[in-house]
Amino acid sequence: MQENLLNSEAMVIKLDEVLPEYPEFAAGIRRAPDRGWTLSQSETELALRNALRYVPEKYHEQLIPEFMEELRTRGRIYAYRFRPAGRIWGRPIDTYEGKCLAGKAFQVMMDNNLDFETALYPYELVTYGETGQVCQNWLQYRLIQKYLRELTDDTTLVLESGHPVGLFASHPGAPRVILTNGLLVGLFDNQKDWHRAMQLGVSNYGQMTAGGWMYIGPQGIVHGTFNTVLNAARLKFGVGIVAEVDYSRIETRHRQGWVGEITDSAEKAFRMAQEALDAKKPLSIAYYGNVVTLLEYAESRHIAIQLLSDQTSCHAAYEGGYCPADLTFEERTKMLHEDPEEFRRHVDASLRRHFDVIKKLVDRGSYFFDYGNSFMRAVFDAGVTEIAKNGKDTYEGFIWPSYVEDIMGPHLFDYGYGPFRWCCLSGKHEDLRATDEAAMACIDPDRRSQDYDNWVWIRDAEKNNLVVGTQCRILYQDAEGRTNIALAFNKLVREGKIGPVMLGRDHHDVSGTDGPFRETANVKDGSNICADMATNTFAGNAARGMTLCTLHNGGGVGIGKCINGGFGLLLDGRPETDAIIRSAMMWDVLGGVARRAWARCEHAEEVSREVNAKYPGKYHITLPYHVDGDSVRRAAEAACAQREHHEA
């Protein structure tokens, strides 16, 4: 075709003319289940055309059967042939090619997300959360890496759901990469239409730090759990056991040191937990089995459970994120491939059973909170309207709190504390140790309990051997804390004491995500369903010169259920980077504090008053006037009664 010749000649950055050899798959690496091929014939043709447009025409006939087989058996085209052979991992930055430091840095961050040690399904580019991908396929991966090698300080790379749209002229103070994942027009912003778009190869589920290239291995979620459980224990006190149906995941965490004991016996699990509790000894127990049967065992034997939660990947409940209680993990994978509708029925039945046993345990005194992957919404979608606070819809929330609603929102987010993180791009552990010391020096452990908790976390980080993958760390800090730590790190880089650092955060943060089932669950003015905050945070970070700016759909709760964004800031030692830190880091946090203050969140109001007093002429946050509840209740009651009278 003449167009293909013209287009090829017009491009300098493109896939190689030589077709790579089909790679070997390493034994023992987890593989993603079949996601379900549901396209019509015409849509299937379109999916093949969409994938083949990355590749020179002379290879199309050879690739069509490969791509068709992947779509038919895997539910999407991964283009396995284009995966680079061997291990992919976040190597030291000086081993990468590139025309600017940022281009090299983002190659490190992408590869770290695909490391066998960190990724959930590395061959399918899934970093975590069952479906969160770095990009859609290996064609995109190769092309993105080529673009990053050509990126300069005067250009910006734009990506849309994993597809590198191109390089565009900008300036050194602009973002080097702007990317979005899974954004859909409102009418089509639902799981069914996204699943179609995913199969067509036009939409990617980036979750949060998977498609945002900022995953740092298990310490990210472990630190969130540290803060959540610590504050929950202050409120309620408790001990826990973790249930997991995929033994390979238990083995991985045991090998990495996160799990102390493994058992497939519910009786033994609870016995070990009680012995550890009696001895006041820390112990992590992995129960190999389904959490529903574990809870049913506890309920039938009247075992007291103080703290109870669930972190199942219910944002993808019908895509394999939830394993029904009456199926083994292997049976789950088989049924997903052979009969997805029957699998859906099993999921719904198990969710109802799951709800029933939790309700019984709560009635006996357990404190349950949804740990954020849309479990309670999934129960509601399975037909259990009883879980809704008003018994009919989710506008007023659920009968049990989410961890943000009860714990993380009021005790962390409202103050501005959130999951600040960094990666030492040199790959040197001594650089990470230097940043740990610098971060500790910036924290006053006597200011608030949140500061003390995180000072202890960073103090003990080396001893606890938290690193998996690239040399990275996470720490919860507020706006000023993050700013001060970032400036301290940039100073270390400028003085040549450490190599460059990539700074970022989880999207699950003060300002990063609008999501009524998690991040904005404690926002009670009705705006928890609005997506202005995350969008404004994304735009504001781009305007202030963050190196990477990302905006996604779905996060940890599912398509159409939240909008979430993140950033990456390359610390290269330059004074100009200090200026970006001072502007962007404060904005990235305070925008969310301001929104929470306007929603009448008590601690956010407190922080906003402090900001207005401390930074006159630089920051000024609008604060609400509170209203007497009895007055509005009487007015609303009278008006509603009158309306009912007229309607009758």
XYZ file of C-alpha atoms in Angstrom:
648
model
C 0.000 0.000 0.000
C 1.358 3.403 -1.002
C 0.199 4.961 2.283
C 2.363 2.544 4.262
C 5.476 3.476 2.296
C 4.775 7.189 2.728
C 4.055 6.816 6.450
C 7.159 4.721 7.069
C 9.377 7.224 5.272
C 7.815 10.042 7.310
C 8.769 8.433 10.654
C 12.173 8.340 12.309
C 10.904 6.801 15.556
C 9.242 3.467 14.750
C 9.568 -0.240 15.432
C 12.537 -2.035 13.889
C 12.236 -3.365 10.362
C 13.415 -6.798 11.542
C 10.785 -8.990 13.192
C 12.021 -10.233 16.589
C 12.220 -13.942 17.340
C 9.357 -15.353 19.393
C 10.608 -15.325 22.998
C 10.786 -18.222 25.440
C 8.586 -17.997 28.547
C 10.372 -18.588 31.836
C 8.954 -21.390 33.963
C 7.220 -20.522 37.230
C 6.154 -16.994 36.260
C 2.494 -16.197 36.925
C 0.306 -15.696 33.847
C -2.869 -13.628 33.581
C -6.141 -15.504 33.043
C -8.194 -15.234 29.873
C -9.872 -11.809 29.913
C -12.640 -12.907 27.550
C -12.951 -12.457 23.765
C -16.446 -11.072 23.158
C -15.987 -9.056 19.952
C -18.128 -9.518 16.850
C -16.476 -10.453 13.563
C -16.222 -6.849 12.395
C -14.863 -5.771 15.782
C -12.347 -8.626 15.733
C -11.142 -7.444 12.336
C -10.776 -3.953 13.780
C -8.783 -5.253 16.766
C -6.358 -7.015 14.418
C -5.995 -3.920 12.235
C -5.390 -1.787 15.326
C -2.541 -4.001 16.544
C -0.971 -4.465 13.113
C -0.716 -0.708 12.485
C 2.424 -0.667 14.652
C 4.198 -3.144 12.341
C 5.495 -2.898 8.751
C 3.065 -4.347 6.204
C 5.436 -7.134 5.103
C 4.940 -8.897 8.458
C 1.148 -8.664 8.653
C 0.369 -12.086 7.182
C 2.797 -13.740 9.597
C 1.460 -11.884 12.633
C -2.292 -12.164 11.984
C -2.539 -15.816 13.184
C -0.434 -15.027 16.282
C -2.499 -12.000 17.220
C -5.775 -13.816 16.501
C -4.741 -16.697 18.767
C -3.875 -14.278 21.589
C -7.207 -12.482 21.247
C -9.122 -15.769 21.111
C -7.389 -17.445 24.069
C -6.307 -14.445 26.171
C -9.053 -11.907 25.495
C -6.645 -9.317 24.156
C -3.575 -8.907 21.965
C -0.371 -8.732 24.010
C 1.981 -9.163 21.018
C 4.198 -11.563 22.991
C 6.659 -11.783 20.066
C 7.712 -8.216 20.788
C 8.600 -8.765 24.429
C 12.383 -8.353 24.815
C 14.026 -11.658 25.689
C 15.107 -12.393 29.255
C 14.527 -10.445 32.444
C 13.281 -6.877 32.362
C 14.200 -4.890 35.453
C 14.953 -1.342 36.570
C 18.666 -1.195 35.858
C 20.974 1.633 37.014
C 20.142 4.773 35.039
C 23.593 5.081 33.487
C 23.053 1.787 31.596
C 20.190 3.285 29.553
C 20.483 5.301 26.334
C 18.855 8.704 26.048
C 19.218 12.338 25.069
C 18.054 13.663 28.440
C 18.104 12.419 32.012
C 14.296 12.204 32.202
C 14.148 9.906 29.189
C 16.545 7.511 30.878
C 14.754 7.809 34.222
C 11.391 6.778 32.818
C 12.926 3.751 31.149
C 14.089 2.697 34.625
C 10.627 3.251 36.097
C 8.814 1.349 33.325
C 11.180 -1.602 33.585
C 10.890 -1.715 37.370
C 7.134 -2.153 36.935
C 7.743 -5.232 34.752
C 10.366 -6.980 36.866
C 9.611 -10.640 37.639
C 10.210 -9.684 41.304
C 7.589 -6.926 41.358
C 4.999 -7.561 38.628
C 1.950 -9.753 39.174
C 1.710 -10.996 35.561
C 4.901 -9.683 33.920
C 4.320 -11.328 30.518
C 0.952 -9.560 30.272
C 2.457 -6.237 31.463
C 0.292 -6.366 34.628
C 2.132 -4.824 37.564
C -0.446 -5.342 40.327
C -4.134 -5.393 41.199
C -5.084 -8.187 38.747
C -5.454 -5.850 35.755
C -3.198 -2.767 36.223
C -0.921 -2.541 33.175
C 2.156 -0.494 32.275
C 0.764 -0.270 28.732
C -1.474 -2.474 26.598
C 1.030 -4.628 24.745
C 4.689 -5.206 23.891
C 4.414 -3.252 20.650
C 3.647 -0.160 22.699
C 6.387 -0.991 25.212
C 9.062 -1.137 22.511
C 7.844 2.044 20.845
C 7.606 3.969 24.138
C 11.171 2.964 24.977
C 12.324 4.248 21.571
C 10.554 7.557 22.168
C 12.100 7.884 25.621
C 15.554 7.425 24.092
C 14.794 10.334 21.729
C 13.150 12.572 24.341
C 14.934 15.900 24.985
C 14.542 18.710 27.501
C 12.699 20.693 24.825
C 10.074 18.073 23.976
C 7.168 16.312 25.690
C 6.075 12.737 25.025
C 2.296 12.234 25.031
C 0.717 8.831 25.638
C -2.940 7.849 25.488
C -3.791 4.489 27.097
C -0.299 3.195 26.444
C -0.075 4.462 22.867
C 2.770 6.937 22.260
C 0.999 9.647 20.253
C 4.295 11.417 19.609
C 6.912 13.949 20.707
C 5.849 17.586 20.772
C 7.947 20.715 21.158
C 7.771 22.254 24.637
C 10.429 23.733 26.959
C 12.610 22.639 29.908
C 10.002 23.799 32.441
C 7.250 21.655 30.922
C 6.485 18.013 31.731
C 8.614 15.542 29.815
C 5.782 12.967 29.724
C 2.022 13.429 29.890
C -0.058 10.277 29.897
C -3.646 9.179 30.412
C -5.182 5.737 30.846
C -8.706 4.424 30.382
C -10.489 7.785 30.129
C -13.895 7.289 28.489
C -16.728 9.587 27.420
C -19.410 9.563 30.142
C -22.064 7.543 28.270
C -19.513 4.765 27.682
C -17.745 4.992 31.045
C -18.654 1.507 32.229
C -17.018 -1.905 32.470
C -18.768 -3.405 29.426
C -17.746 -0.636 27.029
C -14.242 -0.505 28.491
C -13.877 -4.267 28.001
C -14.768 -3.809 24.342
C -12.282 -0.933 24.015
C -9.603 -3.014 25.756
C -10.058 -5.865 23.287
C -9.912 -3.396 20.412
C -6.568 -2.160 21.738
C -7.667 1.424 22.311
C -7.937 1.627 26.117
C -5.635 0.618 28.961
C -6.386 -0.008 32.626
C -3.386 1.665 34.248
C -4.848 1.256 37.757
C -2.649 3.768 39.616
C 1.116 3.341 39.725
C 1.135 0.550 37.107
C 0.250 2.743 34.134
C 1.705 5.702 36.033
C 5.182 4.040 36.155
C 5.621 4.595 39.883
C 5.211 1.143 41.467
C 7.766 0.296 44.145
C 6.880 -3.276 45.035
C 5.000 -4.469 48.117
C 6.339 -1.817 50.485
C 3.855 0.644 48.962
C 0.796 -1.245 50.133
C 2.538 -2.453 53.290
C 3.205 1.131 54.384
C -0.413 2.070 53.703
C -1.435 -0.921 55.788
C 1.040 0.156 58.493
C -0.623 3.563 58.753
C -4.154 2.171 58.472
C -3.840 -0.659 60.969
C -1.857 1.483 63.395
C -4.604 4.088 63.487
C -7.327 1.432 63.470
C -5.643 -0.256 66.435
C -5.640 3.060 68.282
C -9.381 3.152 67.718
C -10.296 -0.517 68.100
C -7.213 -2.749 68.641
C -6.818 -6.065 66.840
C -4.824 -8.934 65.275
C -5.100 -10.292 61.734
C -4.433 -13.219 59.373
C -4.125 -12.805 55.590
C -5.988 -15.236 53.322
C -4.768 -15.852 49.747
C -5.987 -18.368 47.142
C -2.973 -18.141 44.803
C -0.130 -20.083 46.418
C 2.475 -18.529 44.121
C 1.755 -15.115 45.638
C 2.177 -16.519 49.141
C 5.480 -18.108 48.109
C 6.708 -14.809 46.655
C 5.899 -12.804 49.784
C 7.335 -15.524 52.028
C 10.569 -15.579 50.039
C 10.759 -11.777 50.181
C 10.288 -11.829 53.952
C 6.814 -10.322 54.214
C 5.184 -13.510 55.525
C 6.420 -15.443 58.547
C 4.179 -18.537 58.593
C 2.119 -20.385 55.973
C -0.733 -22.790 56.645
C -3.766 -24.201 54.852
C -5.447 -25.016 58.166
C -7.903 -22.470 59.564
C -7.581 -24.065 62.993
C -3.798 -23.719 62.942
C -3.940 -20.156 61.629
C -6.128 -18.959 64.486
C -4.149 -20.956 67.028
C -0.855 -19.378 65.892
C -2.457 -15.927 65.942
C -3.725 -16.396 69.494
C -0.349 -17.692 70.681
C 1.404 -14.674 69.139
C -1.143 -12.340 70.695
C -0.703 -13.919 74.121
C 3.073 -13.665 73.809
C 2.823 -10.081 72.447
C 4.956 -11.257 69.546
C 4.665 -9.883 65.992
C 3.765 -12.574 63.465
C 2.493 -12.530 59.882
C 0.421 -15.580 58.911
C -0.614 -16.437 55.371
C -3.654 -18.724 55.190
C -3.703 -20.612 51.896
C -7.393 -20.712 51.148
C -10.444 -18.568 50.594
C -11.204 -15.811 53.091
C -14.910 -16.713 53.065
C -14.283 -20.224 54.377
C -11.771 -18.836 56.888
C -14.362 -16.393 58.258
C -17.067 -19.042 58.285
C -14.746 -21.244 60.347
C -14.216 -18.410 62.848
C -17.926 -17.589 63.011
C -18.982 -21.199 63.558
C -16.509 -21.561 66.439
C -17.215 -18.139 67.981
C -13.606 -16.981 67.497
C -13.348 -13.269 68.249
C -11.935 -11.150 65.413
C -11.192 -7.595 66.529
C -10.211 -6.054 63.174
C -11.595 -7.420 59.907
C -11.050 -6.139 56.393
C -10.891 -7.155 52.753
C -8.535 -6.076 49.994
C -9.658 -8.406 47.221
C -9.334 -6.921 43.709
C -13.084 -6.370 43.457
C -12.593 -3.583 40.941
C -12.146 -6.558 38.582
C -14.407 -9.046 40.365
C -15.648 -10.704 37.175
C -12.267 -10.646 35.438
C -10.563 -12.858 38.018
C -9.936 -10.373 40.801
C -12.344 -12.217 43.103
C -12.109 -16.004 43.501
C -15.473 -17.521 44.504
C -15.466 -19.541 47.702
C -16.692 -22.703 45.968
C -13.869 -22.722 43.397
C -10.148 -23.344 43.723
C -7.814 -20.818 42.132
C -7.196 -23.235 39.253
C -10.928 -23.829 38.769
C -11.423 -20.061 38.752
C -8.918 -19.646 35.930
C -10.452 -22.517 33.925
C -14.024 -21.246 34.290
C -13.005 -17.710 33.349
C -11.767 -19.086 30.025
C -14.523 -21.608 29.351
C -17.675 -20.029 30.789
C -17.336 -16.396 31.961
C -21.106 -16.026 32.525
C -21.149 -19.001 34.881
C -18.098 -17.538 36.628
C -20.031 -14.310 37.141
C -22.839 -16.244 38.831
C -20.342 -17.941 41.149
C -18.811 -14.563 42.045
C -22.206 -13.064 42.910
C -23.161 -16.067 45.057
C -19.819 -15.955 46.880
C -20.073 -12.212 47.491
C -23.491 -12.709 49.081
C -22.061 -15.490 51.239
C -19.092 -13.253 52.088
C -21.444 -10.470 53.178
C -23.499 -12.820 55.349
C -20.527 -14.059 57.377
C -19.082 -10.568 57.843
C -22.480 -9.344 59.054
C -22.592 -12.120 61.662
C -19.064 -11.313 62.854
C -19.810 -7.580 63.053
C -22.941 -8.328 65.078
C -20.643 -10.151 67.528
C -18.292 -7.181 67.876
C -15.825 -7.294 64.976
C -14.826 -3.926 63.506
C -14.998 -4.288 59.706
C -13.742 -1.786 57.168
C -13.457 -2.095 53.389
C -9.782 -1.817 52.564
C -10.358 -0.070 49.330
C -10.679 -2.338 46.299
C -14.425 -1.812 45.975
C -15.525 -4.867 47.967
C -18.713 -3.283 49.332
C -19.667 -1.876 45.928
C -19.137 -5.354 44.438
C -21.445 -6.821 47.098
C -24.057 -4.189 46.203
C -23.671 -5.004 42.496
C -24.200 -8.689 43.364
C -27.708 -7.779 44.516
C -27.206 -7.179 48.243
C -28.892 -3.774 48.598
C -28.869 -4.309 52.359
C -25.219 -3.229 52.364
C -26.238 0.298 51.293
C -26.826 2.669 54.192
C -30.241 3.705 52.837
C -31.046 0.215 51.552
C -31.540 1.315 47.937
C -28.479 3.091 46.431
C -24.898 4.044 47.301
C -25.238 7.842 47.461
C -25.167 7.815 51.259
C -22.483 5.137 51.487
C -22.578 1.705 53.065
C -23.476 0.213 56.439
C -19.767 -0.317 57.157
C -17.005 2.236 56.637
C -14.181 2.144 54.154
C -10.752 2.570 55.658
C -10.570 6.074 54.201
C -13.940 7.000 55.638
C -13.080 5.970 59.185
C -9.298 5.995 59.386
C -7.132 7.301 56.581
C -9.391 10.201 55.622
C -9.780 11.947 58.982
C -6.428 10.868 60.442
C -4.143 11.292 57.406
C -5.589 12.765 54.185
C -7.387 15.642 55.879
C -4.081 16.775 57.382
C -2.325 16.358 54.014
C -0.458 13.140 54.845
C -0.170 10.709 51.972
C 2.037 8.144 50.193
C 5.055 10.164 49.094
C 7.709 7.895 47.458
C 11.060 7.979 45.700
C 13.411 5.773 43.687
C 17.198 6.133 43.631
C 17.941 5.817 39.920
C 21.604 4.947 40.405
C 20.530 1.569 41.720
C 22.917 2.016 44.647
C 21.679 0.982 48.064
C 23.929 3.556 49.715
C 21.942 6.283 47.909
C 18.750 4.941 49.427
C 20.323 4.935 52.889
C 21.376 8.558 52.390
C 17.821 9.544 51.465
C 16.463 7.678 54.497
C 18.742 9.717 56.763
C 17.828 12.970 55.015
C 14.097 12.216 55.291
C 14.397 11.398 58.990
C 16.187 14.684 59.605
C 13.239 16.563 58.061
C 10.596 14.999 60.322
C 9.764 16.271 63.800
C 8.453 13.118 65.533
C 6.965 15.215 68.341
C 4.715 17.348 66.120
C 1.883 14.846 65.530
C 1.369 11.112 65.950
C 1.404 10.815 62.152
C 4.933 12.243 62.078
C 6.105 9.930 64.832
C 4.661 6.869 63.076
C 6.431 7.703 59.833
C 9.666 8.669 61.555
C 9.670 5.190 63.108
C 8.874 3.653 59.699
C 11.849 5.309 58.017
C 14.099 4.690 61.026
C 13.443 0.945 60.807
C 13.204 0.675 57.019
C 16.740 -0.664 56.563
C 16.334 -3.229 59.319
C 13.025 -4.411 57.859
C 14.552 -5.017 54.403
C 11.662 -3.431 52.511
C 13.157 -3.125 49.018
C 11.897 -5.337 46.188
C 13.074 -4.248 42.741
C 14.670 -0.825 42.312
C 16.022 1.061 45.356
C 12.807 2.806 46.403
C 11.112 4.003 49.560
C 7.676 5.228 50.675
C 6.786 7.612 53.480
C 3.598 9.426 54.489
C 4.141 13.159 54.873
C 2.117 16.362 54.574
C 2.626 19.293 52.183
C 5.481 20.955 54.061
C 7.095 17.634 54.953
C 7.151 16.464 51.344
C 8.522 19.809 50.192
C 11.312 19.829 52.748
C 12.314 16.235 52.018
C 12.340 16.824 48.259
C 14.538 19.910 48.681
C 16.916 17.924 50.907
C 17.174 15.157 48.301
C 17.789 17.608 45.462
C 20.559 19.205 47.533
C 22.210 15.790 47.957
C 22.080 15.284 44.186
C 23.488 18.781 43.571
C 26.368 18.092 45.955
C 27.168 14.823 44.190
C 26.449 12.744 47.299
C 23.799 10.652 45.551
C 22.663 10.040 41.984
C 19.398 11.346 40.500
C 16.119 10.498 42.238
C 12.621 10.013 40.853
C 10.084 11.440 43.252
C 6.382 10.578 43.103
C 3.397 9.322 45.027
C 0.601 6.825 44.832
C -2.545 8.207 43.180
C -4.287 7.042 46.351
C -3.556 10.323 48.106
C -4.945 13.545 49.500
C -5.581 15.172 46.097
C -4.825 12.466 43.555
C -8.110 10.597 43.375
C -11.808 11.381 43.280
C -13.488 8.137 44.280
C -16.588 7.849 46.483
C -15.861 4.214 47.364
C -12.384 4.944 48.653
C -10.345 8.155 48.522
C -13.209 10.627 48.977
C -15.378 8.354 51.130
C -15.142 10.783 54.059
C -16.225 13.752 51.912
C -19.846 14.158 52.990
C -21.119 17.222 51.114
C -22.224 15.217 48.052
C -19.126 16.083 46.009
C -17.573 12.662 46.568
C -18.899 11.678 43.128
C -17.285 14.692 41.419
C -13.957 14.386 39.589
C -12.806 18.017 39.651
C -10.078 17.599 42.278
C -8.049 14.875 40.560
C -8.389 16.643 37.208
C -7.293 19.996 38.613
C -4.385 18.358 40.432
C -3.227 16.816 37.132
C -3.508 20.156 35.308
C -1.858 22.097 38.138
C 1.076 19.697 38.283
C 1.609 20.054 34.533
C 1.476 23.855 34.811
C 4.090 23.788 37.585
C 6.552 21.589 35.691
C 6.267 18.102 37.179
C 8.332 15.783 34.966
C 5.537 13.213 34.552
C 1.802 13.931 34.814
C -0.759 11.125 34.670
C -4.549 10.871 34.773
C -6.412 7.541 34.847
C -9.881 6.062 35.082
C -10.697 3.373 37.633
C -7.765 3.277 40.044
C -8.251 0.549 42.620
C -12.051 0.457 42.435
C -12.893 -0.042 38.751
C -13.827 1.700 35.513
C -16.321 4.510 36.032
C -15.865 4.459 39.810
C -13.046 7.005 40.178
C -10.688 9.373 38.380
C -7.114 9.289 39.629
C -3.803 10.932 38.804
C -0.184 10.988 39.815
C 3.148 12.585 39.053
C 6.850 11.978 38.772
C 9.451 14.646 39.532
C 13.056 14.050 38.512
C 15.474 15.404 41.094
C 18.580 16.296 39.122
C 20.207 18.797 41.480
C 19.389 21.902 39.455
C 18.217 25.094 41.230
C 15.320 25.169 38.748
C 14.143 21.873 40.225
C 14.106 23.486 43.684
C 11.656 26.057 42.307
C 9.388 23.319 40.917
C 9.492 21.523 44.267
C 8.469 24.647 46.185
C 5.537 25.320 43.878
C 4.326 21.896 42.804
C 4.716 19.852 45.985
C 2.624 22.270 48.046
C -0.033 22.486 45.319
C -0.212 18.719 44.877
C -1.269 18.329 48.512
C -3.062 21.549 49.419
C -5.528 21.351 46.536
C -6.941 18.239 48.185
C -6.829 19.681 51.687
C -8.793 22.705 50.399
C -11.461 20.483 48.824
C -11.755 18.464 52.042
C -11.970 21.633 54.125
C -14.835 22.919 51.965
C -16.597 19.590 52.630
C -16.384 20.469 56.333
C -13.741 17.853 57.239
C -12.600 19.076 60.629
C -8.843 18.509 60.387
C -8.677 19.833 56.818
C -10.294 23.046 58.061
C -7.692 23.210 60.834
C -4.816 22.836 58.352
C -6.368 25.360 55.957
C -6.596 27.987 58.668
C -2.905 27.395 59.447
C -1.992 27.723 55.751
C -3.915 30.984 55.360
C -2.130 32.448 58.375
C 1.347 31.157 57.515
C 1.466 31.971 53.775
C -0.291 35.328 53.199
C -0.177 36.350 49.544
C 0.876 32.852 48.421
C -1.900 30.541 49.544
C -5.449 31.299 50.546
C -8.059 28.570 50.988
C -11.820 29.208 51.003
C -13.379 27.942 54.229
C -17.046 27.080 54.938
C -19.499 28.559 57.382
C -21.155 25.818 59.412
C -24.941 25.669 59.665
C -27.183 24.738 62.570
C -28.446 21.227 61.845
C -31.814 21.632 63.539
C -32.731 24.673 61.444
C -32.085 23.015 58.091
C -33.681 19.779 59.260
C -36.923 21.589 60.148
C -36.967 23.458 56.823
C -36.289 20.322 54.761
C -38.798 18.254 56.738
C -41.550 20.813 56.186
C -40.809 21.167 52.457
C -40.705 17.408 51.880
C -43.941 16.914 53.793
C -45.606 19.588 51.658
C -44.316 17.950 48.456
C -45.654 14.553 49.545
C -49.015 16.156 50.302
C -49.222 17.688 46.796
C -48.127 14.426 45.143
C -50.773 12.503 47.078
